[in-house]
Amino acid sequence: MMHDASLFNAVICLGRRMKEVSKDPLGQAIYQRIGQDLASGKLRPNQKVTIRGLAEALGTSSTPVRDAVQRLLQDNALEQRSVRDVRVPVLTVAQYLEIADIRLELEGLAAARAAEMASPKDIARLRRLVVRNEETIAAARWPQAAELNQQFHFALVEIAEMPVLLAILTRLWLQMGPLIADYYSSPQQNLVQHHHEIIAACERRDPESARAAMRADITEAKEGIINCIASLNEN
């Protein structure tokens, strides 16, 4: 039979665990919100972030924000340069090229699978994203344009019904999103040309053309993104 002291300690430990569990949904929501801001490029390379600033922006206390920031540091989505200096990292060229090579394979797979599975409703969704993206690009609303680009890429994975792949790509885009947004805000040629090609491939049920268009979309941005990295490192 459990002694009174042991029973008391067990109750205290259980209470602590329940308290931690009760906090988890908020912490997870904040982690996802900051992560989405990174993936969509709302947070930019080399941008400094503070616990207080994030807490005020999110309308919450510092504790769950601090926990979310710690998780993002572990994900390499943020970097701590000193005790008071946490920033969105600037990827090295080698890091970027490694992630780009991974994206070629994984997002190419997602585009191919989406072309096999996309319904007329899915295709209409993709087309709306591209039209809105073209509108924001024409108006030079670069943060919104970068976010719509991210939504298009993720929509393909959702249409492909590949949740494991979506989780993997979400982690990669935590690191890539800020850099892609920086690239988007510099003068470019047609940023959504290959998105149109992917949609056309989905309409034809042509997975290999969809894969090729996605690979071209990623590959043709390489030179511009490397130039962005060089520019960021000069500042």
Coordinates of C-alpha atoms in Angstrom, one line a residue:
M1 CA 0.0 0.0 0.0
M2 CA 1.4 3.5 -0.9
H3 CA 2.5 5.6 2.1
D4 CA 0.8 8.9 2.6
A5 CA 3.9 10.9 1.6
S6 CA 4.3 8.8 -1.5
L7 CA 0.7 9.3 -2.4
F8 CA 1.0 13.0 -1.8
N9 CA 4.1 13.2 -4.1
A10 CA 2.3 11.2 -6.8
V11 CA -0.7 13.6 -6.7
I12 CA 1.7 16.6 -7.0
C13 CA 3.5 15.0 -9.9
L14 CA 0.2 14.2 -11.6
G15 CA -1.0 17.7 -11.1
R16 CA 2.2 19.1 -12.6
R17 CA 1.8 16.8 -15.6
M18 CA -1.8 17.9 -16.1
K19 CA -0.8 21.5 -15.9
E20 CA 1.8 21.0 -18.5
V21 CA -0.7 19.2 -20.8
S22 CA -3.2 22.0 -20.3
K23 CA -0.6 24.5 -21.6
D24 CA 0.4 22.4 -24.5
P25 CA -2.4 23.4 -27.0
L26 CA -1.5 27.1 -26.6
G27 CA 2.2 26.5 -26.9
Q28 CA 1.6 24.3 -30.0
A29 CA -0.7 27.0 -31.5
I30 CA 2.0 29.7 -31.0
Y31 CA 4.7 27.4 -32.4
Q32 CA 2.6 26.8 -35.5
R33 CA 1.8 30.6 -35.8
I34 CA 5.4 31.6 -35.7
G35 CA 6.3 28.7 -37.9
Q36 CA 3.8 29.8 -40.5
D37 CA 5.2 33.4 -40.4
L38 CA 8.6 31.9 -41.2
A39 CA 7.4 29.5 -43.9
S40 CA 5.4 32.2 -45.6
G41 CA 8.2 34.8 -45.4
K42 CA 6.5 37.2 -43.0
L43 CA 9.7 37.0 -41.0
R44 CA 12.8 37.8 -43.1
P45 CA 16.4 36.6 -43.0
N46 CA 18.5 38.3 -40.3
Q47 CA 15.4 39.8 -38.7
K48 CA 15.7 40.0 -34.9
V49 CA 12.8 38.6 -32.8
T50 CA 12.2 39.0 -29.1
I51 CA 10.0 37.1 -26.7
R52 CA 8.3 40.3 -25.6
G53 CA 7.7 41.5 -29.1
L54 CA 6.2 38.2 -30.2
A55 CA 4.1 37.9 -27.1
E56 CA 2.7 41.4 -27.7
A57 CA 2.0 40.7 -31.3
L58 CA 0.2 37.4 -30.5
G59 CA -1.6 38.8 -27.5
T60 CA -0.3 36.2 -25.0
S61 CA 2.2 35.8 -22.2
S62 CA 5.9 35.3 -22.6
T63 CA 6.1 31.7 -21.3
P64 CA 4.4 29.9 -24.2
V65 CA 6.2 32.1 -26.7
R66 CA 9.6 31.3 -25.0
D67 CA 8.8 27.6 -25.3
A68 CA 7.9 28.0 -29.0
V69 CA 11.1 29.9 -29.7
Q70 CA 13.1 27.2 -28.1
R71 CA 11.5 24.6 -30.4
L72 CA 12.2 26.8 -33.4
L73 CA 15.8 27.1 -32.3
Q74 CA 16.0 23.3 -32.2
D75 CA 14.5 23.2 -35.7
N76 CA 17.2 25.6 -36.9
A77 CA 14.4 27.9 -38.0
L78 CA 15.8 30.6 -35.6
E79 CA 19.3 31.1 -34.3
Q80 CA 20.6 32.6 -31.0
R81 CA 23.6 34.8 -31.6
S82 CA 23.8 36.0 -28.0
V83 CA 21.6 35.9 -24.8
R84 CA 19.5 38.8 -26.1
D85 CA 19.9 38.3 -29.8
V86 CA 17.6 35.7 -31.5
R87 CA 17.3 36.1 -35.3
V88 CA 15.9 34.5 -38.4
P89 CA 19.1 32.8 -39.8
V90 CA 20.6 33.5 -43.2
L91 CA 21.3 30.2 -44.8
T92 CA 24.7 29.5 -46.2
V93 CA 24.8 28.7 -49.9
A94 CA 25.7 25.1 -49.1
Q95 CA 22.7 24.8 -46.7
Y96 CA 20.4 26.3 -49.3
L97 CA 21.5 24.0 -52.1
E98 CA 21.1 21.0 -50.0
I99 CA 17.5 22.0 -49.1
A100 CA 16.8 22.9 -52.8
D101 CA 18.0 19.4 -53.8
I102 CA 15.7 17.8 -51.3
R103 CA 12.8 20.0 -52.4
L104 CA 13.4 18.9 -56.1
E105 CA 12.7 15.3 -55.1
L106 CA 9.9 15.8 -52.6
E107 CA 8.0 18.6 -54.1
G108 CA 8.4 17.0 -57.5
L109 CA 6.8 13.9 -56.1
A110 CA 4.0 15.9 -54.6
A111 CA 3.3 17.7 -57.9
A112 CA 3.2 14.4 -59.7
R113 CA 0.9 12.8 -57.2
A114 CA -1.4 15.9 -57.2
A115 CA -1.7 15.6 -61.0
E116 CA -3.0 12.1 -60.6
M117 CA -5.5 13.0 -57.9
A118 CA -6.6 16.6 -58.4
S119 CA -10.4 17.1 -58.8
P120 CA -11.9 20.0 -60.7
K121 CA -12.4 21.7 -57.3
D122 CA -8.7 21.2 -56.5
I123 CA -7.7 22.7 -59.8
A124 CA -9.9 25.7 -59.3
R125 CA -8.3 26.2 -55.9
L126 CA -4.8 26.1 -57.4
R127 CA -5.9 28.5 -60.1
R128 CA -7.3 31.0 -57.6
L129 CA -4.0 31.0 -55.7
V130 CA -2.1 31.7 -58.9
V131 CA -4.4 34.5 -59.9
R132 CA -4.2 36.1 -56.5
N133 CA -0.4 35.7 -56.6
E134 CA -0.2 37.5 -60.0
E135 CA -2.3 40.3 -58.6
T136 CA -0.1 40.8 -55.6
I137 CA 3.1 40.6 -57.7
A138 CA 1.6 43.3 -60.1
A139 CA 0.9 45.5 -57.1
A140 CA 4.4 44.8 -55.6
R141 CA 2.8 43.5 -52.4
W142 CA 5.7 41.2 -51.9
P143 CA 4.8 39.7 -48.4
Q144 CA 1.4 38.6 -49.7
A145 CA 2.9 37.3 -52.9
A146 CA 5.5 35.2 -51.0
E147 CA 2.8 33.8 -48.8
L148 CA 0.6 32.9 -51.7
N149 CA 3.5 31.1 -53.3
Q150 CA 4.0 29.0 -50.2
Q151 CA 0.2 28.3 -50.1
F152 CA 0.4 27.0 -53.7
H153 CA 3.3 24.6 -52.9
F154 CA 1.6 23.3 -49.8
A155 CA -1.8 23.0 -51.6
L156 CA -0.2 20.5 -54.0
V157 CA 0.9 18.3 -51.1
E158 CA -2.6 18.5 -49.5
I159 CA -4.2 17.5 -52.9
A160 CA -1.7 14.6 -53.1
E161 CA -3.0 13.5 -49.7
M162 CA 0.6 13.0 -48.3
P163 CA 0.5 14.2 -44.7
V164 CA 3.9 12.7 -43.8
L165 CA 5.4 14.6 -46.7
L166 CA 3.6 17.8 -45.7
A167 CA 5.2 17.5 -42.2
I168 CA 8.7 17.1 -43.7
L169 CA 8.3 20.0 -46.1
T170 CA 6.9 22.2 -43.3
R171 CA 10.1 21.8 -41.4
L172 CA 12.2 22.6 -44.6
W173 CA 10.1 25.7 -45.3
L174 CA 10.7 27.0 -41.8
Q175 CA 14.2 27.6 -43.1
M176 CA 13.4 28.4 -46.7
G177 CA 10.4 30.6 -46.4
P178 CA 12.2 33.8 -45.3
L179 CA 14.8 33.4 -48.1
I180 CA 12.2 32.8 -50.8
A181 CA 10.3 35.9 -49.6
D182 CA 13.6 37.9 -50.0
Y183 CA 14.0 36.5 -53.5
Y184 CA 10.4 37.4 -54.3
S185 CA 10.9 41.0 -53.4
S186 CA 13.7 41.5 -55.9
P187 CA 13.1 42.1 -59.6
Q188 CA 12.2 38.8 -61.3
Q189 CA 10.8 37.4 -64.5
N190 CA 7.4 35.5 -64.4
L191 CA 7.4 34.1 -60.9
V192 CA 4.4 31.9 -61.5
Q193 CA 5.0 30.6 -65.0
H194 CA 5.7 27.0 -63.8
H195 CA 2.7 27.2 -61.5
H196 CA 0.5 27.6 -64.6
E197 CA 2.3 24.6 -66.1
I198 CA 1.6 22.5 -63.0
I199 CA -2.1 23.4 -63.2
A200 CA -2.2 22.4 -66.9
A201 CA -0.5 19.1 -66.1
C202 CA -3.2 18.5 -63.3
E203 CA -5.9 19.1 -65.9
R204 CA -4.3 16.6 -68.3
R205 CA -3.6 14.0 -65.5
D206 CA 0.0 14.2 -66.5
P207 CA 2.2 13.5 -63.5
E208 CA 5.6 13.6 -65.2
S209 CA 4.9 17.1 -66.7
A210 CA 3.8 18.3 -63.3
R211 CA 7.0 16.9 -61.7
A212 CA 9.1 18.6 -64.4
A213 CA 7.4 21.9 -64.0
M214 CA 7.9 21.8 -60.2
R215 CA 11.6 20.9 -60.6
A216 CA 12.0 23.8 -63.1
D217 CA 10.3 26.2 -60.6
I218 CA 12.8 25.3 -57.9
T219 CA 15.8 25.1 -60.2
E220 CA 15.3 28.4 -62.0
A221 CA 15.2 30.3 -58.7
K222 CA 18.6 29.0 -57.6
E223 CA 20.8 31.8 -59.1
G224 CA 18.6 34.5 -57.7
I225 CA 18.4 33.0 -54.3
I226 CA 22.2 32.6 -54.1
N227 CA 22.5 36.3 -55.1
C228 CA 20.1 37.1 -52.2
I229 CA 22.3 35.2 -49.8
A230 CA 25.3 37.1 -51.0
S231 CA 23.5 40.4 -50.5
L232 CA 22.3 39.5 -47.0
N233 CA 25.8 38.6 -46.0
E234 CA 27.1 42.0 -47.1
N235 CA 24.8 43.8 -44.7

